[in-house]
Tab-separated table of C-alpha atoms in Angstrom:
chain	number	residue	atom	x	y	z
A	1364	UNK	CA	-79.698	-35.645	-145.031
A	1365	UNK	CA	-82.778	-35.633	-147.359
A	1366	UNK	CA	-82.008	-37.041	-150.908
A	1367	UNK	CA	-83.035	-34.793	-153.959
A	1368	UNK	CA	-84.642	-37.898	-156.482
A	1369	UNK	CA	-87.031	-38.375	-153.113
A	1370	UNK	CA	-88.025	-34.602	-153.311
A	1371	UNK	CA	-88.561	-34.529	-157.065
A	1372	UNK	CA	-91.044	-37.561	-157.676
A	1373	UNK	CA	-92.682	-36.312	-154.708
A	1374	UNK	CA	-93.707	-33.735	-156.080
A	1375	UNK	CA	-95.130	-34.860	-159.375
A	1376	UNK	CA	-97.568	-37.213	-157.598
A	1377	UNK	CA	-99.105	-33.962	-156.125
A	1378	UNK	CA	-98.130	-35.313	-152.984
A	1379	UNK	CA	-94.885	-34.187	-150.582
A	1380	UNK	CA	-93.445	-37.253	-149.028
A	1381	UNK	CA	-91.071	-35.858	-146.143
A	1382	UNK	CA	-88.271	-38.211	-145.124
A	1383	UNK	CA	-86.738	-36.615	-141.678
A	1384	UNK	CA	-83.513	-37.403	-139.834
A	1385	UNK	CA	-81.989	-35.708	-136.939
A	1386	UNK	CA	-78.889	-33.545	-137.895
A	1387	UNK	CA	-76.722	-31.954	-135.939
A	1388	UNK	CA	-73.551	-29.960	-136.262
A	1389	UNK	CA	-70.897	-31.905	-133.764
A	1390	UNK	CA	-68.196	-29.436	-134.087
A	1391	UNK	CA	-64.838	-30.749	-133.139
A	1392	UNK	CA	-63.309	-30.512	-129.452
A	1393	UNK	CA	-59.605	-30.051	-129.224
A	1394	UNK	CA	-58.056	-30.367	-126.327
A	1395	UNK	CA	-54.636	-28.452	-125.937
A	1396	UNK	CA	-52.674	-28.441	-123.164
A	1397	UNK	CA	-51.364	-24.942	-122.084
A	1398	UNK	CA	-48.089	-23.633	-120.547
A	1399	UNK	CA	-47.635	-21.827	-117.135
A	1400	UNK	CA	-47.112	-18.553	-119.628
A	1401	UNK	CA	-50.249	-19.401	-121.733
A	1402	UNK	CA	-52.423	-18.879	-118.252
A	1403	UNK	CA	-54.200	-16.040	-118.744
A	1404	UNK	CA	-54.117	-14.284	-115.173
A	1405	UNK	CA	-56.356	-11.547	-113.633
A	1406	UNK	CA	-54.705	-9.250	-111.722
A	1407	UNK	CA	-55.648	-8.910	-107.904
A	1408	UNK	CA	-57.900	-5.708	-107.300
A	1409	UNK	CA	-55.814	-2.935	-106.164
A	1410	UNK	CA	-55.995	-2.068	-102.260
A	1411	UNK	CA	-57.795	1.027	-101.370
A	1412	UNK	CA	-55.913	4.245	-100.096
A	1413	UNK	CA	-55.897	4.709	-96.665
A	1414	UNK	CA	-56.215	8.035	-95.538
A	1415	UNK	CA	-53.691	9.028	-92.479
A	1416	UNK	CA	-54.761	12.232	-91.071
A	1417	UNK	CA	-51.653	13.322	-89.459
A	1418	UNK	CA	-49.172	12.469	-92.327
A	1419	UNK	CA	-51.256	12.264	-95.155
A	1420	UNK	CA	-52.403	15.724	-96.208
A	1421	UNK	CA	-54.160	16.347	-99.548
A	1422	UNK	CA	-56.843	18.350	-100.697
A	1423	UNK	CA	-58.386	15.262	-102.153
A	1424	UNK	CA	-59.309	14.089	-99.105
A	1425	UNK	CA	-60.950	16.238	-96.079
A	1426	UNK	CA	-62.125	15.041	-93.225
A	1427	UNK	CA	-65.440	16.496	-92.418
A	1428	UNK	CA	-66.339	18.287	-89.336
A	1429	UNK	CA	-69.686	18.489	-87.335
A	1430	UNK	CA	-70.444	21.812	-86.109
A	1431	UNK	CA	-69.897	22.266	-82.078
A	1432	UNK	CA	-73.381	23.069	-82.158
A	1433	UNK	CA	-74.613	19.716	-83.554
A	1434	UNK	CA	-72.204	17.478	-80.540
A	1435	UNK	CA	-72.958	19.708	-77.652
A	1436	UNK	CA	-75.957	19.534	-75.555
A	1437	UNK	CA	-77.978	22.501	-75.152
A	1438	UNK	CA	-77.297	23.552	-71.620
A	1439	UNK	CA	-80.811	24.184	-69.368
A	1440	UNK	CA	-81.165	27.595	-67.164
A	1441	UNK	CA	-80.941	27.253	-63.138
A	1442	UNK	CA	-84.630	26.834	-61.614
A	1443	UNK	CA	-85.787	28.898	-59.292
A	1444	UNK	CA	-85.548	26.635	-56.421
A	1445	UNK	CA	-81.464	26.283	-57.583
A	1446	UNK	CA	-81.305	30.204	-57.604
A	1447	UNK	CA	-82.908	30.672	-54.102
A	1448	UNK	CA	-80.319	27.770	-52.719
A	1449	UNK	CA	-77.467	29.740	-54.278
A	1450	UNK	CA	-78.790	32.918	-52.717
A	1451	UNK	CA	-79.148	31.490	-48.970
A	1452	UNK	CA	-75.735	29.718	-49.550
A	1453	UNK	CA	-74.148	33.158	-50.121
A	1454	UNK	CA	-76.157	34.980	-46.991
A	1455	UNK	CA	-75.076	32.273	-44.185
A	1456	UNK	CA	-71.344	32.739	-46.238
A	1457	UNK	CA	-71.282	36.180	-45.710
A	1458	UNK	CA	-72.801	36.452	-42.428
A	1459	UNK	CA	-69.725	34.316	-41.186
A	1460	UNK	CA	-67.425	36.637	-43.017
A	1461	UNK	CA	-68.945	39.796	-41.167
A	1462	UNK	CA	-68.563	37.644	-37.832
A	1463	UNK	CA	-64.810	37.112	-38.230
A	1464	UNK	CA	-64.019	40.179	-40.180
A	1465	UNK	CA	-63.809	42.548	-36.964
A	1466	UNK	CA	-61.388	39.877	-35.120
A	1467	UNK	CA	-59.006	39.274	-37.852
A	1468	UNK	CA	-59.234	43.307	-38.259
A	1469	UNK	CA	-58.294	43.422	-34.702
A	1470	UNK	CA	-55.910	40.915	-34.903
A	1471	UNK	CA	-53.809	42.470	-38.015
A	1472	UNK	CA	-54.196	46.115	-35.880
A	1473	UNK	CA	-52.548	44.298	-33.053
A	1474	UNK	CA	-49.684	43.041	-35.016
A	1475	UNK	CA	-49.109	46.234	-36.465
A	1476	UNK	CA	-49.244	47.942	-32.814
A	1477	UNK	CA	-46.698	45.430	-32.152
A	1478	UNK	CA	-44.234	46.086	-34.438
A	1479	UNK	CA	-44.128	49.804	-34.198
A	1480	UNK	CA	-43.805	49.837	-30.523
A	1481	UNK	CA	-40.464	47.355	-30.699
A	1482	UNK	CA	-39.528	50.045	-33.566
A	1483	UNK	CA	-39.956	52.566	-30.769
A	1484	UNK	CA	-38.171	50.374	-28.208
A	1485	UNK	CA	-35.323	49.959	-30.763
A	1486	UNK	CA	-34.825	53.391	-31.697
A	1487	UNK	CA	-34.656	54.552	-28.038
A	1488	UNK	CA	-31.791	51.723	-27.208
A	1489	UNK	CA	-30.054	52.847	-30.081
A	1490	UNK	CA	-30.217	56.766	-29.284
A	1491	UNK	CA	-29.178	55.447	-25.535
A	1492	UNK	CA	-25.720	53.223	-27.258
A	1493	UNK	CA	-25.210	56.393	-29.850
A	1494	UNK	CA	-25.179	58.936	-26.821
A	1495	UNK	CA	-24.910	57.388	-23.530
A	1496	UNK	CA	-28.344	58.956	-22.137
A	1497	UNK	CA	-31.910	58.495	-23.011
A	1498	UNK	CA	-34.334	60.652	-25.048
A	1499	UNK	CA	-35.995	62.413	-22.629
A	1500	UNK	CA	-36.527	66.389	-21.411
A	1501	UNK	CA	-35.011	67.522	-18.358
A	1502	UNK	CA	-38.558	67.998	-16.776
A	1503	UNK	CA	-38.678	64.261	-17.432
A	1504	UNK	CA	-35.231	63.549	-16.048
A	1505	UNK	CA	-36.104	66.082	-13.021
A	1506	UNK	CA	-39.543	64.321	-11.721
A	1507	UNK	CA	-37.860	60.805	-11.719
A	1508	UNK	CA	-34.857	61.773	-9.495
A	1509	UNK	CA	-37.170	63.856	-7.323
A	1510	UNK	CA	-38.903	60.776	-6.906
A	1511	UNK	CA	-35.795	58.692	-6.217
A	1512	UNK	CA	-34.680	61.240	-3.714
A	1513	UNK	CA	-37.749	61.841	-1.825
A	1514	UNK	CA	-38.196	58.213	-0.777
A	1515	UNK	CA	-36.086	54.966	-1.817
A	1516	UNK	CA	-39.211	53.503	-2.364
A	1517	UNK	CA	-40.587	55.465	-5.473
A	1518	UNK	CA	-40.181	54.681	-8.948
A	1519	UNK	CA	-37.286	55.834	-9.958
A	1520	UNK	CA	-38.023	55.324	-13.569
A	1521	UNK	CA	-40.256	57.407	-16.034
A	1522	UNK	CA	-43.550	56.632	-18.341
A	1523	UNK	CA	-44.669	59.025	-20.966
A	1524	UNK	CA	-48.340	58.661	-21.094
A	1525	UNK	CA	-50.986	60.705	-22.733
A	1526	UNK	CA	-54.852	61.515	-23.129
A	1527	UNK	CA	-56.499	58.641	-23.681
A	1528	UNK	CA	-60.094	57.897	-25.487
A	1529	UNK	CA	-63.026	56.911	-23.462
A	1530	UNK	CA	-66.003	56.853	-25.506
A	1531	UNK	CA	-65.090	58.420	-27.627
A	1532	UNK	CA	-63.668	61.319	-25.606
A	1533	UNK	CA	-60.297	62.364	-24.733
A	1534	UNK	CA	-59.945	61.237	-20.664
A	1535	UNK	CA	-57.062	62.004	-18.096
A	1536	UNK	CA	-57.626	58.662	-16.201
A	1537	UNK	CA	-54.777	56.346	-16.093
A	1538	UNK	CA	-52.437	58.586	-17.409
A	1539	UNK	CA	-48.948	59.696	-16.460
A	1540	UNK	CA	-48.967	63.019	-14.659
A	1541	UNK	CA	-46.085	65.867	-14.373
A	1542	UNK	CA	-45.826	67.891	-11.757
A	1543	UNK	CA	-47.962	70.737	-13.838
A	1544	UNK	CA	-50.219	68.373	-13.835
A	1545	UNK	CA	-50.817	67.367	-17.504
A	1546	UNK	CA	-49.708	64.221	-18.456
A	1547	UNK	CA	-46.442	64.297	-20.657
A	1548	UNK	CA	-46.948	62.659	-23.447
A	1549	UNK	CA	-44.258	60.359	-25.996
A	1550	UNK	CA	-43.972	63.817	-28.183
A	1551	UNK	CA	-40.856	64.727	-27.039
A	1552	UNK	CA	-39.587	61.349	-27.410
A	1553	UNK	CA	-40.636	60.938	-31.232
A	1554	UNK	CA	-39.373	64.718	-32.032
A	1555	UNK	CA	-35.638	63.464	-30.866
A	1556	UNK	CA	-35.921	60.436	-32.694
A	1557	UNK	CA	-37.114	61.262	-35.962
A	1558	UNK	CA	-34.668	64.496	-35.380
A	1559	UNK	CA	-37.433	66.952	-35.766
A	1560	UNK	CA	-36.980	70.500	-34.674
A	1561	UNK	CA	-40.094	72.147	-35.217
A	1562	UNK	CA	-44.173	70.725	-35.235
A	1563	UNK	CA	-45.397	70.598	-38.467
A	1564	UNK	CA	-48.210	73.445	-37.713
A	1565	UNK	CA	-45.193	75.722	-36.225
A	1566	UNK	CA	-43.524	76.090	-33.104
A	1567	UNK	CA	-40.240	74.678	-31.379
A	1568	UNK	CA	-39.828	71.085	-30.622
A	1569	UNK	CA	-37.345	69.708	-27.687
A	1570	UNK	CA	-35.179	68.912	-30.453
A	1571	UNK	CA	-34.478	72.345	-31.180
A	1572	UNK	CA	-31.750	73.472	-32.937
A	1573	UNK	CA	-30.911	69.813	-32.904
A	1574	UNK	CA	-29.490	70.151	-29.579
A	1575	UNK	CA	-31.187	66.543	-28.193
A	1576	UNK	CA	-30.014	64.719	-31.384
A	1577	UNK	CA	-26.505	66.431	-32.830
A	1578	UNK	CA	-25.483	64.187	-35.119
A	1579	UNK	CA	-28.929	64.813	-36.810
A	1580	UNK	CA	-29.593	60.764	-36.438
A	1581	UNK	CA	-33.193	59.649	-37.529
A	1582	UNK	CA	-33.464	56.392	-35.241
A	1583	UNK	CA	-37.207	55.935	-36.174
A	1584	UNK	CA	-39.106	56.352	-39.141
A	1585	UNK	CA	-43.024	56.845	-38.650
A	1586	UNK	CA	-46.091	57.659	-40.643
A	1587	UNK	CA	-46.924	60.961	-40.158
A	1588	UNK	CA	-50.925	60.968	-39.716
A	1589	UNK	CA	-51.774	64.477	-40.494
A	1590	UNK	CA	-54.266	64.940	-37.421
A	1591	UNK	CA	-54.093	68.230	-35.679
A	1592	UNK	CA	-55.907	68.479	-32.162
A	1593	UNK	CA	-56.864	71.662	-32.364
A	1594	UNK	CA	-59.104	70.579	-35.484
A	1595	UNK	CA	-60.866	67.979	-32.928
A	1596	UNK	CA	-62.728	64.847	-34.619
A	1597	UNK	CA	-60.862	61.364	-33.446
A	1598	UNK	CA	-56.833	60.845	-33.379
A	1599	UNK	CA	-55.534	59.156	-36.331
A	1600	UNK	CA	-53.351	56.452	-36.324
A	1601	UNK	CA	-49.517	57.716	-36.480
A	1602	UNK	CA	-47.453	60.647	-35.707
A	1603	UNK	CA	-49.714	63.653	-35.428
A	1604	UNK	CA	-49.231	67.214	-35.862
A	1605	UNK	CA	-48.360	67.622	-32.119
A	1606	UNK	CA	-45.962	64.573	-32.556
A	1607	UNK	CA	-47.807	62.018	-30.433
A	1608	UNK	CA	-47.228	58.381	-32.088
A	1609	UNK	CA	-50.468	56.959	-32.084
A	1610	UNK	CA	-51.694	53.026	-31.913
A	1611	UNK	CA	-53.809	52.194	-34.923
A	1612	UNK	CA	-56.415	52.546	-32.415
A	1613	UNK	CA	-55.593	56.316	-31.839
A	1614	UNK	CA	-54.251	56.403	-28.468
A	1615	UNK	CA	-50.544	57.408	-27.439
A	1616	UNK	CA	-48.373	54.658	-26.879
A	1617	UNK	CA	-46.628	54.416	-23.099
A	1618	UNK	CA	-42.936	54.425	-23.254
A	1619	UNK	CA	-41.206	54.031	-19.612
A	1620	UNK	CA	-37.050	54.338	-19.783
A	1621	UNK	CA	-34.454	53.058	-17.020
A	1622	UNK	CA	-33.685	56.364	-16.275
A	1623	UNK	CA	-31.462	55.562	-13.409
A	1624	UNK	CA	-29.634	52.727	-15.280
A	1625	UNK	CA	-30.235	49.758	-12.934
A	1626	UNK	CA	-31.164	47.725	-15.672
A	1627	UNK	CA	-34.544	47.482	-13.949
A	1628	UNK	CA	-37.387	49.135	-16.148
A	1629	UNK	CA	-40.321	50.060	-13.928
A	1630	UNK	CA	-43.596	51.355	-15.429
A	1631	UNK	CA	-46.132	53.576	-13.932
A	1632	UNK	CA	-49.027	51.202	-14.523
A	1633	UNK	CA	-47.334	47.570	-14.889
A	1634	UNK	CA	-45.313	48.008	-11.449
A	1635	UNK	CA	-48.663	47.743	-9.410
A	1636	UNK	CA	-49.559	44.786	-7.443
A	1637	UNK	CA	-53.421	45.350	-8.284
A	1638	UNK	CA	-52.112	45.135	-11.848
A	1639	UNK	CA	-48.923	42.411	-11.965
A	1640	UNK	CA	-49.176	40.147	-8.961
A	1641	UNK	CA	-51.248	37.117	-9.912
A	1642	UNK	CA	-51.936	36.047	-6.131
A	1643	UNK	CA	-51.487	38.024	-2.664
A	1644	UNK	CA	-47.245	37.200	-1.108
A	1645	UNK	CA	-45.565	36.488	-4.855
A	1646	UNK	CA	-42.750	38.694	-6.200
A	1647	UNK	CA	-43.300	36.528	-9.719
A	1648	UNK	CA	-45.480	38.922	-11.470
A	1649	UNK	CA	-47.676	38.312	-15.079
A	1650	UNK	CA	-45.596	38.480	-18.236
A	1651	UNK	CA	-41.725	37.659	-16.714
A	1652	UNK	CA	-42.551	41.139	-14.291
A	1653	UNK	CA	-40.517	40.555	-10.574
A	1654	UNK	CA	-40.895	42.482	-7.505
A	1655	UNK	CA	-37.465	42.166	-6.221
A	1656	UNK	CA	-38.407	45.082	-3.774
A	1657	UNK	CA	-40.319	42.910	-0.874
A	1658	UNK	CA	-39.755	38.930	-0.398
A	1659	UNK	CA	-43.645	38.908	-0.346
A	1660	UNK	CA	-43.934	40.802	-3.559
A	1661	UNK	CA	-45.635	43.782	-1.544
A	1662	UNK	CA	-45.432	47.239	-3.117
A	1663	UNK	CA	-45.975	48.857	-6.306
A	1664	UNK	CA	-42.837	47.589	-7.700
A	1665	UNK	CA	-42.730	45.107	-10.345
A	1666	UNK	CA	-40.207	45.584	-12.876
A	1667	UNK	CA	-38.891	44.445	-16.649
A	1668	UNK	CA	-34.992	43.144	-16.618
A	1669	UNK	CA	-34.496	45.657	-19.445
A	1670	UNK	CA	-33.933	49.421	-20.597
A	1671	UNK	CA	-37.173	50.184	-22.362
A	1672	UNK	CA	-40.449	49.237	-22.082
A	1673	UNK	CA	-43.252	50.289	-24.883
A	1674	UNK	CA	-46.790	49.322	-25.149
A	1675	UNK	CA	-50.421	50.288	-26.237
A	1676	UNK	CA	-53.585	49.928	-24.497
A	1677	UNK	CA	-54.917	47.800	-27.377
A	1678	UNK	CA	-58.156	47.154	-29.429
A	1679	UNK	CA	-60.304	48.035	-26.644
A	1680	UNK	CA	-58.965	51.697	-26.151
A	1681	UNK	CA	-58.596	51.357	-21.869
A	1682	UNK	CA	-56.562	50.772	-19.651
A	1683	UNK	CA	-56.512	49.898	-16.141
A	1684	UNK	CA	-54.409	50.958	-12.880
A	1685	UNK	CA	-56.217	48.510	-10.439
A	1686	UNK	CA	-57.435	50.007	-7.120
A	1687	UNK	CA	-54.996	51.397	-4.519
A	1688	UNK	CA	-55.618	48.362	-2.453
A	1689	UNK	CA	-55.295	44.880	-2.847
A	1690	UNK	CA	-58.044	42.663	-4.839
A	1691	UNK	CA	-59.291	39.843	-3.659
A	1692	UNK	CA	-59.473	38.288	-7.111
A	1693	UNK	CA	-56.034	38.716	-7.445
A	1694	UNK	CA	-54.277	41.208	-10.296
A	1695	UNK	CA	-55.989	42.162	-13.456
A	1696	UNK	CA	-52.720	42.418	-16.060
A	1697	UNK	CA	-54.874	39.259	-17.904
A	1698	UNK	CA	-58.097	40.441	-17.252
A	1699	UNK	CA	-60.326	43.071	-19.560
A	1700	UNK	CA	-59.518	45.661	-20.051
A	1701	UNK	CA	-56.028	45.005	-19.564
A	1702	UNK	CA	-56.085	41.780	-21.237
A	1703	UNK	CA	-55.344	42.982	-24.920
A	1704	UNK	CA	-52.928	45.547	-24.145
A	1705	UNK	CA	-49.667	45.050	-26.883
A	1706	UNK	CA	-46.877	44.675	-24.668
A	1707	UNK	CA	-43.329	44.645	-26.213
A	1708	UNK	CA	-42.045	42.817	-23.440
A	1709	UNK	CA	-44.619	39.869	-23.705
């Protein structure tokens, strides 16, 4: 520290004589030790909320959403070379469909000819079990035992036949012929089963007065088509207004009926040798047919173990009776155009 006389005498001599020491301030240092509860203590940062977003819901918190329109890709157009490879993809697709579309046309038609001639077949064996005799007119009846009784050799049996189309056009060739010389069709047949008494456009059926079908029975049920002959244009498909059933094809179907009850059914068409005998001296005929007439299998006689037989010249709208002789190539039952006939006993 400086000392005041120093200062003062200093002064007077017109002088200022300046004594310096260092000073400092040393201020004291306790030292105290300190308890556990003295310690100060910061507290631990708290941990941030964690947001849950299935259980935690709060309108503090949203989640935010991009817009689909932000994520998705914009999507490009087809080129033209893609559009033209999609168009001939499409032709070669449907020129295969219009390739197959007439067979499996055909084929459902044939399945459907099928069915409603074994409906046919069935009705007529259960007419036969309800009254002991078949449905058939006495001029029916009449030609077959004529037949019988003229020679043992002829058919004893009868086929209902019909106009059928050639061309287009209503032909007599290969049909069943009376002794008027018209062929008879199934009419008669279909007016006894489905126990009608008159045609729909008028007149008397067989059936009349129900005197073919007395206990008023309907053994078959069939779409009536509507199509009147006299009117001309194509037969429809069905029961027309003169009663012939008709294949979906429009032609009658053949119905031949063990008239004399041998258990033998033979058929004006399917009994020929031109038409059933695969090869010249066999009595085993196509389709389970037997000539048990001649140990050779001569003779227009091949014949269905059965009562009924019922089928329809098929998709291809002929038939064919084979020549009066022999061929050489052997019988045509499996060739065109007999080859797709719908046979119920096949």
């Amino acid at each position: 520290m400086c000392r005041e006389s120093n200062f003062k005498n200093a002064a007077r001599a017109g002088s200022l004589v300046v004594d310096w020491h260092d000073c400092a301030w040393a201020p004291a240092i306790v030292v105290r030790s300190l308890t556990a509860r003295q310690v100060p203590t910061k507290p631990l940062p708290a941990t941030p909320p964690f947001l849950h977003t299935v259980r935690r819901r709060s309108n503090s918190f949203k989640i935010m959403k991009m817009p689909l329109f932000s994520v998705r890709r914009p999507r490009a157009g087809f080129t033209l070379i893609e559009l033209l490879v999609v168009i001939a993809i499409i032709g070669i697709l449907a020129a295969m469909l219009l390739a197959v579309l007439p067979r499996v046309m055909d084929s459902a038609k044939k399945t459907k000819a099928r069915l409603e001639a074994q409906a046919i077949a069935t009705a007529i064996e259960q007419y036969d079990s309800a009254y002991g005799r078949f449905p058939v007119s006495a001029a029916a009846q009449k030609q077959a035992s004529d037949n019988a009784s003229a020679n043992a050799n002829n058919n004893p049996d009868f086929t209902y036949g019909g106009y059928f189309l050639d061309n287009g056009v209503l032909k007599k060739k290969g049909t069943i012929m009376i002794a008027t010389g018209e062929p008879l069709t199934n009419s008669e047949v279909i007016a006894i089963l489905m126990n009608l008494t008159n045609y729909p456009g008028g007149g008397s059926t067989i059936n009349t007065n129900y005197q073919k079908n007395p206990q008023k029975t309907i053994f078959l049920t069939a779409k009536m088509s509507g199509w009147d002959p006299s009117q001309g244009g194509a037969p429809q498909p069905g029961v027309g207004n003169d009663l012939v059933y008709r294949d979906p094809w429009g032609n009658p179907y053949l119905i031949t009926m063990d008239l004399n009850y041998d258990e033998q059914c033979e058929d004006a068409i399917y009994s020929r040798e031109s038409v059933s005998q695969p090869a010249k001296n066999q009595t085993a005929g196509f389709y389970g047919l037997v000539n048990t007439t001649d140990v050779n299998g001569n003779g227009d006689h091949f014949r269905y173990h059965g009562k009924v037989m019922v089928w329809s010249v098929g998709p291809d709208k002929k038939l064919d009776p084979g020549p009066d002789a022999y061929p050489p190539e052997g019988g045509n039952a499996n060739k065109a155009p007999n080859k797709d006939n719908v046979l119920t006993w096949q």
